[in-house]
Amino acid sequence: MTAPVGTSSPDAVWNRLARKAELRSKAGLTRTVRPRAAAIDLAGNDYLGLSRHPAVLTAAAAALAEYGLGAGGSRLVRGTTGLHEQFEADFARHTGTETAVLYSSGYMANLGAVAALAGPVLLDAHAHASLHDAARLAGGRSDTFSHNDLEDLERQLRELRPSIVAIESVYSVLGDAAPLREIHALTSAHGALLLVDEAHGIGTVGPRGAGGVAAAGLAGDPGVVVTATLSKALGAAGGVVAGPATLRRHLHDTGRTFIYDTAPPPAVIAGAGAALAIASESESAQTELARRAALAAEVLGAPTPAAGVLSPPAGDAKAATGWAERCAAAGVAVGCFRPPSTPDHRSRLRVTINTGVDAADFGRALEVIAATRPESEEA
């Protein structure tokens, strides 16, 4: 029987996908899922080593025993516990915002925040993929401005007149910081809300790890909305949107990624709450992170990062994967950024600073990374 006009047979679909996979392989863009092996971890995002902190594990274990494995439903059905509400209150207090709303991931938090705020969106070209996806899915107009370029931002604020400008406080690829005060001055002058993704800022920068917004003196500003993930410096999983109480009410009533998604497990949130408390007790963890970041930049000949992300250029995609594989063979786990994950379309190694790694091991890992660098790389 002939397939109807305008449709494809299943075989045609799979053949097309197989051809695309072959092209990606030739370009060095194949991505492989592997169980993690024993190694010095400079690939994960557990910047402060809190995922294995005894107090974090104890809190998670107690919640696991009390509530069981999963949340049991969405936040509005059976998924909300006192632990969820306590974390929201603690996070809002820590970041100086009025309220906060928990999600199952930072990705879901960004989708929910952008959809809720509605209207034209202007994004930094290097903003996380979840923010760009959120802008597209929201269905309105969206555009990008050149990374951290205040002149381009001001020009596009005049031309596009966006409702939202979306940026990161610390960028996940290059590891540089946004000029938050200057950007906020521009968004305020043009009547736009500023959405700041603090995924790599919470726990690593600002007073007691309160993030880049707090560091810029903008905590609680009604023109700023904060989003974050709990999977980086807090060593857990989940996401959060923080801002005015009006936003919280709107997310509860209309936010599809809040209403229809299963709540994060209570045990994970209990652990995240303990991690938040530890990270906010003093600034010693942030001081050690900064010291190690400066050391890594010196050894690898790279600019000192704003927090815990260092991404030296590696040539093309194949050179980057080869570098990462040589590090792995020597017992050092590092990340590997290749297009389309890199907004500047350059392949890079991704080294994350982990203060939970023994200091001597951290130093040895940097030596391995430097010694295995490709002979030829892009400047």
Tab-separated table of C-alpha atoms in Angstrom:
chain	number	residue	atom	x	y	z
A	1	MET	CA	0.000	0.000	0.000
A	2	THR	CA	1.393	3.379	-0.994
A	3	ALA	CA	1.923	5.874	1.811
A	4	PRO	CA	-0.349	8.940	1.578
A	5	VAL	CA	1.104	12.013	-0.093
A	6	GLY	CA	2.951	14.250	2.386
A	7	THR	CA	3.881	11.460	4.798
A	8	SER	CA	7.038	9.412	5.268
A	9	SER	CA	7.375	5.745	6.047
A	10	PRO	CA	9.011	4.813	9.359
A	11	ASP	CA	12.001	3.426	7.425
A	12	ALA	CA	12.486	6.774	5.684
A	13	VAL	CA	12.473	8.564	9.036
A	14	TRP	CA	15.050	6.221	10.570
A	15	ASN	CA	17.240	6.369	7.459
A	16	ARG	CA	17.213	10.156	7.548
A	17	LEU	CA	18.225	10.162	11.215
A	18	ALA	CA	20.981	7.616	10.512
A	19	ARG	CA	22.419	9.851	7.770
A	20	LYS	CA	22.419	12.821	10.128
A	21	ALA	CA	24.194	10.750	12.769
A	22	GLU	CA	26.860	9.781	10.216
A	23	LEU	CA	27.452	13.446	9.354
A	24	ARG	CA	27.737	14.363	13.023
A	25	SER	CA	30.238	11.563	13.539
A	26	LYS	CA	32.428	12.823	10.704
A	27	ALA	CA	32.403	16.305	12.257
A	28	GLY	CA	33.343	15.009	15.695
A	29	LEU	CA	29.927	15.902	17.143
A	30	THR	CA	28.774	12.493	18.352
A	31	ARG	CA	27.727	12.544	21.997
A	32	THR	CA	28.134	9.403	24.086
A	33	VAL	CA	26.446	8.520	27.365
A	34	ARG	CA	28.824	6.611	29.635
A	35	PRO	CA	28.588	5.580	33.292
A	36	ARG	CA	30.986	7.744	35.243
A	37	ALA	CA	34.231	6.099	36.238
A	38	ALA	CA	36.499	6.774	39.199
A	39	ALA	CA	38.428	9.971	38.471
A	40	ILE	CA	39.356	13.376	39.822
A	41	ASP	CA	36.136	15.207	39.029
A	42	LEU	CA	36.638	18.495	37.222
A	43	ALA	CA	33.673	17.855	34.932
A	44	GLY	CA	30.627	17.948	37.204
A	45	ASN	CA	29.052	21.099	38.604
A	46	ASP	CA	29.322	20.188	42.294
A	47	TYR	CA	31.454	23.298	42.870
A	48	LEU	CA	31.516	23.148	46.664
A	49	GLY	CA	31.514	19.361	47.039
A	50	LEU	CA	28.189	19.529	48.890
A	51	SER	CA	26.536	16.557	47.179
A	52	ARG	CA	28.458	14.276	49.565
A	53	HIS	CA	28.587	16.506	52.637
A	54	PRO	CA	27.576	14.491	55.734
A	55	ALA	CA	24.920	17.009	56.800
A	56	VAL	CA	23.394	17.000	53.309
A	57	LEU	CA	23.260	13.193	53.185
A	58	THR	CA	21.796	13.006	56.683
A	59	ALA	CA	19.010	15.453	55.811
A	60	ALA	CA	18.225	13.611	52.584
A	61	ALA	CA	18.194	10.218	54.328
A	62	ALA	CA	15.794	11.437	57.021
A	63	ALA	CA	13.394	12.806	54.390
A	64	LEU	CA	13.669	9.609	52.361
A	65	ALA	CA	12.655	7.576	55.399
A	66	GLU	CA	9.721	9.879	56.138
A	67	TYR	CA	8.335	10.607	52.669
A	68	GLY	CA	9.584	7.779	50.457
A	69	LEU	CA	11.325	7.970	47.105
A	70	GLY	CA	9.179	10.229	44.945
A	71	ALA	CA	7.039	13.302	45.528
A	72	GLY	CA	3.842	11.434	44.674
A	73	GLY	CA	2.371	14.050	42.381
A	74	SER	CA	2.533	17.588	41.065
A	75	ARG	CA	3.045	20.509	43.424
A	76	LEU	CA	-0.691	21.310	43.417
A	77	VAL	CA	-1.869	17.738	44.015
A	78	ARG	CA	0.228	15.771	46.527
A	79	GLY	CA	3.772	16.794	45.672
A	80	THR	CA	4.239	19.693	48.072
A	81	THR	CA	5.614	18.985	51.545
A	82	GLY	CA	6.749	21.239	54.348
A	83	LEU	CA	10.279	20.718	53.040
A	84	HIS	CA	9.344	22.297	49.697
A	85	GLU	CA	7.777	25.322	51.337
A	86	GLN	CA	10.666	25.692	53.782
A	87	PHE	CA	13.208	25.633	50.958
A	88	GLU	CA	11.275	28.285	49.040
A	89	ALA	CA	11.249	30.531	52.110
A	90	ASP	CA	14.946	29.913	52.802
A	91	PHE	CA	15.960	30.554	49.199
A	92	ALA	CA	13.973	33.797	49.059
A	93	ARG	CA	15.549	34.948	52.309
A	94	HIS	CA	19.033	33.995	51.120
A	95	THR	CA	18.741	35.837	47.807
A	96	GLY	CA	16.792	38.815	49.164
A	97	THR	CA	13.728	38.164	47.022
A	98	GLU	CA	10.127	38.338	48.222
A	99	THR	CA	9.132	34.787	47.287
A	100	ALA	CA	10.385	31.703	45.453
A	101	VAL	CA	8.797	28.778	43.616
A	102	LEU	CA	10.368	25.310	43.315
A	103	TYR	CA	10.461	23.285	40.082
A	104	SER	CA	11.775	19.866	39.137
A	105	SER	CA	14.730	21.397	37.233
A	106	GLY	CA	16.346	24.677	36.316
A	107	TYR	CA	15.265	24.071	32.728
A	108	MET	CA	11.616	23.882	33.808
A	109	ALA	CA	12.059	26.979	35.957
A	110	ASN	CA	13.322	29.002	32.989
A	111	LEU	CA	10.531	27.771	30.723
A	112	GLY	CA	7.982	28.676	33.379
A	113	ALA	CA	9.414	32.114	34.128
A	114	VAL	CA	9.655	33.291	30.520
A	115	ALA	CA	6.179	31.983	29.656
A	116	ALA	CA	4.690	33.689	32.708
A	117	LEU	CA	6.246	37.066	31.978
A	118	ALA	CA	5.085	37.020	28.307
A	119	GLY	CA	5.909	39.561	25.632
A	120	PRO	CA	8.961	40.133	23.417
A	121	VAL	CA	12.175	38.639	24.828
A	122	LEU	CA	15.713	39.897	24.285
A	123	LEU	CA	18.445	37.436	25.241
A	124	ASP	CA	22.196	37.618	25.620
A	125	ALA	CA	23.610	35.533	22.768
A	126	HIS	CA	25.432	33.328	25.320
A	127	ALA	CA	22.429	32.756	27.603
A	128	HIS	CA	21.639	29.140	28.425
A	129	ALA	CA	19.779	27.026	25.881
A	130	SER	CA	16.787	26.752	28.227
A	131	LEU	CA	16.255	30.513	28.034
A	132	HIS	CA	16.446	30.510	24.245
A	133	ASP	CA	14.082	27.526	24.114
A	134	ALA	CA	11.723	29.299	26.502
A	135	ALA	CA	11.631	32.380	24.292
A	136	ARG	CA	10.826	30.283	21.225
A	137	LEU	CA	8.181	28.208	22.997
A	138	ALA	CA	6.513	31.314	24.394
A	139	GLY	CA	5.590	32.123	20.798
A	140	GLY	CA	6.284	35.852	20.873
A	141	ARG	CA	9.023	37.914	19.290
A	142	SER	CA	12.550	37.262	20.471
A	143	ASP	CA	16.037	38.322	19.502
A	144	THR	CA	19.580	38.289	20.858
A	145	PHE	CA	22.124	40.965	21.648
A	146	SER	CA	25.877	40.458	21.424
A	147	HIS	CA	27.352	38.870	24.525
A	148	ASN	CA	27.774	41.417	27.352
A	149	ASP	CA	27.643	44.224	24.760
A	150	LEU	CA	25.921	47.200	26.422
A	151	GLU	CA	25.780	49.284	23.229
A	152	ASP	CA	24.066	46.496	21.300
A	153	LEU	CA	21.711	45.882	24.220
A	154	GLU	CA	20.690	49.550	24.341
A	155	ARG	CA	20.153	49.672	20.584
A	156	GLN	CA	17.920	46.618	20.633
A	157	LEU	CA	16.023	47.842	23.688
A	158	ARG	CA	15.069	50.872	21.607
A	159	GLU	CA	14.199	48.864	18.493
A	160	LEU	CA	12.581	45.696	19.878
A	161	ARG	CA	11.112	47.219	23.052
A	162	PRO	CA	11.125	43.862	24.856
A	163	SER	CA	9.174	43.007	27.986
A	164	ILE	CA	12.017	40.811	29.239
A	165	VAL	CA	15.801	40.830	28.950
A	166	ALA	CA	17.216	37.402	29.862
A	167	ILE	CA	20.836	36.878	30.887
A	168	GLU	CA	23.020	34.732	33.165
A	169	SER	CA	24.908	36.149	36.135
A	170	VAL	CA	27.831	33.807	35.405
A	171	TYR	CA	27.906	32.272	31.942
A	172	SER	CA	28.037	28.510	31.666
A	173	VAL	CA	30.460	28.281	28.727
A	174	LEU	CA	33.039	31.065	29.041
A	175	GLY	CA	32.617	31.438	32.808
A	176	ASP	CA	32.542	35.234	32.627
A	177	ALA	CA	30.159	37.491	34.546
A	178	ALA	CA	27.440	39.797	33.274
A	179	PRO	CA	27.772	43.533	34.029
A	180	LEU	CA	24.579	43.375	36.053
A	181	ARG	CA	24.435	46.954	37.338
A	182	GLU	CA	24.894	48.412	33.878
A	183	ILE	CA	22.401	46.022	32.273
A	184	HIS	CA	19.857	46.728	35.013
A	185	ALA	CA	20.238	50.467	34.466
A	186	LEU	CA	19.413	49.988	30.780
A	187	THR	CA	16.465	47.647	31.320
A	188	SER	CA	15.032	49.994	33.953
A	189	ALA	CA	15.367	52.981	31.639
A	190	HIS	CA	13.486	51.127	28.903
A	191	GLY	CA	10.790	49.583	31.107
A	192	ALA	CA	11.880	45.951	30.690
A	193	LEU	CA	12.087	43.257	33.337
A	194	LEU	CA	15.514	41.706	33.848
A	195	LEU	CA	15.550	37.909	34.214
A	196	VAL	CA	18.835	36.663	35.662
A	197	ASP	CA	19.681	32.963	35.565
A	198	GLU	CA	21.828	32.371	38.660
A	199	ALA	CA	22.579	28.714	37.863
A	200	HIS	CA	26.330	29.254	38.232
A	201	GLY	CA	26.111	32.163	40.680
A	202	ILE	CA	24.211	30.739	43.643
A	203	GLY	CA	26.706	29.438	46.205
A	204	THR	CA	29.732	30.752	44.318
A	205	VAL	CA	29.505	34.555	44.161
A	206	GLY	CA	27.961	37.352	46.173
A	207	PRO	CA	27.606	37.760	49.942
A	208	ARG	CA	27.634	34.264	51.454
A	209	GLY	CA	26.997	32.828	47.996
A	210	ALA	CA	23.733	34.729	47.487
A	211	GLY	CA	24.513	35.150	43.775
A	212	GLY	CA	25.389	37.810	41.257
A	213	VAL	CA	22.191	39.805	41.712
A	214	ALA	CA	22.909	40.242	45.417
A	215	ALA	CA	26.545	41.062	44.653
A	216	ALA	CA	25.361	43.837	42.331
A	217	GLY	CA	23.143	45.313	45.056
A	218	LEU	CA	19.952	44.410	43.185
A	219	ALA	CA	18.460	41.851	45.589
A	220	GLY	CA	14.718	42.337	45.898
A	221	ASP	CA	14.523	44.878	43.084
A	222	PRO	CA	10.968	44.644	41.621
A	223	GLY	CA	12.417	44.865	38.120
A	224	VAL	CA	14.514	41.705	38.557
A	225	VAL	CA	13.436	38.046	38.439
A	226	VAL	CA	15.913	35.372	39.526
A	227	THR	CA	15.980	31.785	38.291
A	228	ALA	CA	18.395	29.078	39.386
A	229	THR	CA	19.088	25.395	39.474
A	230	LEU	CA	19.859	23.386	42.602
A	231	SER	CA	22.137	21.056	40.647
A	232	LYS	CA	25.301	23.157	40.642
A	233	ALA	CA	26.846	24.520	43.856
A	234	LEU	CA	24.061	23.017	46.001
A	235	GLY	CA	24.831	19.542	44.673
A	236	ALA	CA	21.170	18.521	44.381
A	237	ALA	CA	18.502	18.732	41.659
A	238	GLY	CA	15.590	21.033	40.975
A	239	GLY	CA	15.008	24.619	39.938
A	240	VAL	CA	13.604	27.822	41.352
A	241	VAL	CA	12.045	31.100	40.238
A	242	ALA	CA	12.304	33.962	42.726
A	243	GLY	CA	10.704	37.392	42.629
A	244	PRO	CA	7.634	39.350	43.730
A	245	ALA	CA	4.669	37.591	45.366
A	246	THR	CA	2.528	38.538	42.349
A	247	LEU	CA	4.760	36.370	40.166
A	248	ARG	CA	4.446	33.415	42.572
A	249	ARG	CA	0.641	33.684	42.467
A	250	HIS	CA	0.693	33.806	38.664
A	251	LEU	CA	3.002	30.767	38.403
A	252	HIS	CA	0.785	28.743	40.752
A	253	ASP	CA	-2.361	29.591	38.812
A	254	THR	CA	-1.151	29.483	35.201
A	255	GLY	CA	2.377	28.054	34.939
A	256	ARG	CA	2.236	24.870	32.897
A	257	THR	CA	5.700	23.658	33.950
A	258	PHE	CA	4.600	24.096	37.574
A	259	ILE	CA	1.037	22.755	37.329
A	260	TYR	CA	1.657	19.690	35.163
A	261	ASP	CA	5.100	18.510	36.252
A	262	THR	CA	5.822	16.161	39.143
A	263	ALA	CA	7.346	17.908	42.148
A	264	PRO	CA	11.011	17.325	43.008
A	265	PRO	CA	11.434	14.479	45.538
A	266	PRO	CA	11.317	15.595	49.193
A	267	ALA	CA	14.633	13.878	49.967
A	268	VAL	CA	16.387	15.887	47.257
A	269	ILE	CA	14.905	19.143	48.527
A	270	ALA	CA	15.882	18.292	52.104
A	271	GLY	CA	19.452	17.787	50.925
A	272	ALA	CA	19.337	21.016	48.928
A	273	GLY	CA	18.109	22.875	51.991
A	274	ALA	CA	20.991	21.560	54.068
A	275	ALA	CA	23.430	22.511	51.289
A	276	LEU	CA	21.997	26.021	51.099
A	277	ALA	CA	22.467	26.419	54.841
A	278	ILE	CA	26.083	25.244	54.666
A	279	ALA	CA	26.907	27.446	51.675
A	280	SER	CA	25.442	30.510	53.393
A	281	GLU	CA	27.126	29.998	56.767
A	282	SER	CA	30.330	31.740	55.732
A	283	GLU	CA	32.249	32.912	52.704
A	284	SER	CA	35.148	30.491	53.194
A	285	ALA	CA	33.875	28.136	50.484
A	286	GLN	CA	33.630	30.987	47.988
A	287	THR	CA	37.126	32.148	48.955
A	288	GLU	CA	38.588	28.698	48.313
A	289	LEU	CA	36.683	28.431	45.022
A	290	ALA	CA	38.148	31.765	43.888
A	291	ARG	CA	41.666	30.684	44.917
A	292	ARG	CA	41.408	27.470	42.930
A	293	ALA	CA	39.886	29.248	39.945
A	294	ALA	CA	42.832	31.652	39.853
A	295	LEU	CA	45.270	28.738	40.091
A	296	ALA	CA	43.542	26.882	37.243
A	297	ALA	CA	43.602	29.993	35.072
A	298	GLU	CA	47.325	30.428	35.716
A	299	VAL	CA	48.214	26.799	34.959
A	300	LEU	CA	46.055	26.626	31.830
A	301	GLY	CA	46.856	30.101	30.553
A	302	ALA	CA	43.243	31.228	30.559
A	303	PRO	CA	41.390	34.290	31.901
A	304	THR	CA	40.405	33.974	35.553
A	305	PRO	CA	36.738	32.946	35.645
A	306	ALA	CA	34.057	34.782	37.604
A	307	ALA	CA	33.188	31.631	39.545
A	308	GLY	CA	33.712	27.924	38.874
A	309	VAL	CA	33.754	27.514	35.064
A	310	LEU	CA	36.948	27.561	32.978
A	311	SER	CA	36.767	26.749	29.257
A	312	PRO	CA	40.101	26.884	27.399
A	313	PRO	CA	39.774	26.697	23.571
A	314	ALA	CA	40.615	23.331	22.047
A	315	GLY	CA	40.655	23.724	18.276
A	316	ASP	CA	37.987	21.804	16.372
A	317	ALA	CA	35.497	19.330	17.810
A	318	LYS	CA	37.744	16.315	17.264
A	319	ALA	CA	40.654	18.041	19.006
A	320	ALA	CA	38.399	18.829	21.960
A	321	THR	CA	37.143	15.279	22.341
A	322	GLY	CA	40.668	13.931	21.987
A	323	TRP	CA	41.881	16.259	24.747
A	324	ALA	CA	39.074	15.159	27.052
A	325	GLU	CA	39.788	11.491	26.312
A	326	ARG	CA	43.491	11.890	27.125
A	327	CYS	CA	42.557	13.505	30.425
A	328	ALA	CA	40.156	10.647	31.193
A	329	ALA	CA	42.849	8.062	30.425
A	330	ALA	CA	45.032	9.813	33.014
A	331	GLY	CA	42.273	9.704	35.631
A	332	VAL	CA	40.920	13.249	35.273
A	333	ALA	CA	37.297	13.879	34.286
A	334	VAL	CA	36.709	17.092	32.335
A	335	GLY	CA	33.880	18.351	30.174
A	336	CYS	CA	33.959	18.944	26.450
A	337	PHE	CA	31.980	21.728	24.790
A	338	ARG	CA	31.327	21.489	21.077
A	339	PRO	CA	28.815	23.194	18.771
A	340	PRO	CA	25.906	23.656	19.144
A	341	SER	CA	26.555	23.787	22.906
A	342	THR	CA	29.024	26.655	22.457
A	343	PRO	CA	27.397	29.979	21.568
A	344	ASP	CA	30.610	31.184	19.936
A	345	HIS	CA	30.745	27.999	17.786
A	346	ARG	CA	34.217	27.090	19.083
A	347	SER	CA	35.084	23.795	20.716
A	348	ARG	CA	36.437	23.990	24.237
A	349	LEU	CA	37.440	21.877	27.158
A	350	ARG	CA	35.245	22.599	30.171
A	351	VAL	CA	37.014	22.532	33.506
A	352	THR	CA	34.875	23.062	36.592
A	353	ILE	CA	36.386	24.050	39.902
A	354	ASN	CA	35.460	21.584	42.654
A	355	THR	CA	36.489	22.484	46.191
A	356	GLY	CA	35.397	19.027	47.312
A	357	VAL	CA	38.427	17.560	45.528
A	358	ASP	CA	41.550	17.153	47.657
A	359	ALA	CA	43.875	20.130	47.060
A	360	ALA	CA	46.807	17.942	45.984
A	361	ASP	CA	44.576	15.994	43.581
A	362	PHE	CA	43.245	19.260	42.177
A	363	GLY	CA	46.778	20.446	41.453
A	364	ARG	CA	47.714	17.133	39.807
A	365	ALA	CA	44.579	17.274	37.672
A	366	LEU	CA	45.527	20.717	36.364
A	367	GLU	CA	48.978	19.402	35.446
A	368	VAL	CA	47.374	16.540	33.485
A	369	ILE	CA	45.088	18.929	31.616
A	370	ALA	CA	47.997	21.211	30.710
A	371	ALA	CA	50.238	18.317	29.644
A	372	THR	CA	47.601	16.748	27.355
A	373	ARG	CA	46.626	19.975	25.581
A	374	PRO	CA	46.502	19.671	21.759
A	375	GLU	CA	49.655	20.910	20.032
A	376	SER	CA	47.624	23.244	17.836
A	377	GLU	CA	44.563	25.098	19.025
A	378	GLU	CA	42.582	28.174	18.195
A	379	ALA	CA	43.661	31.364	19.906
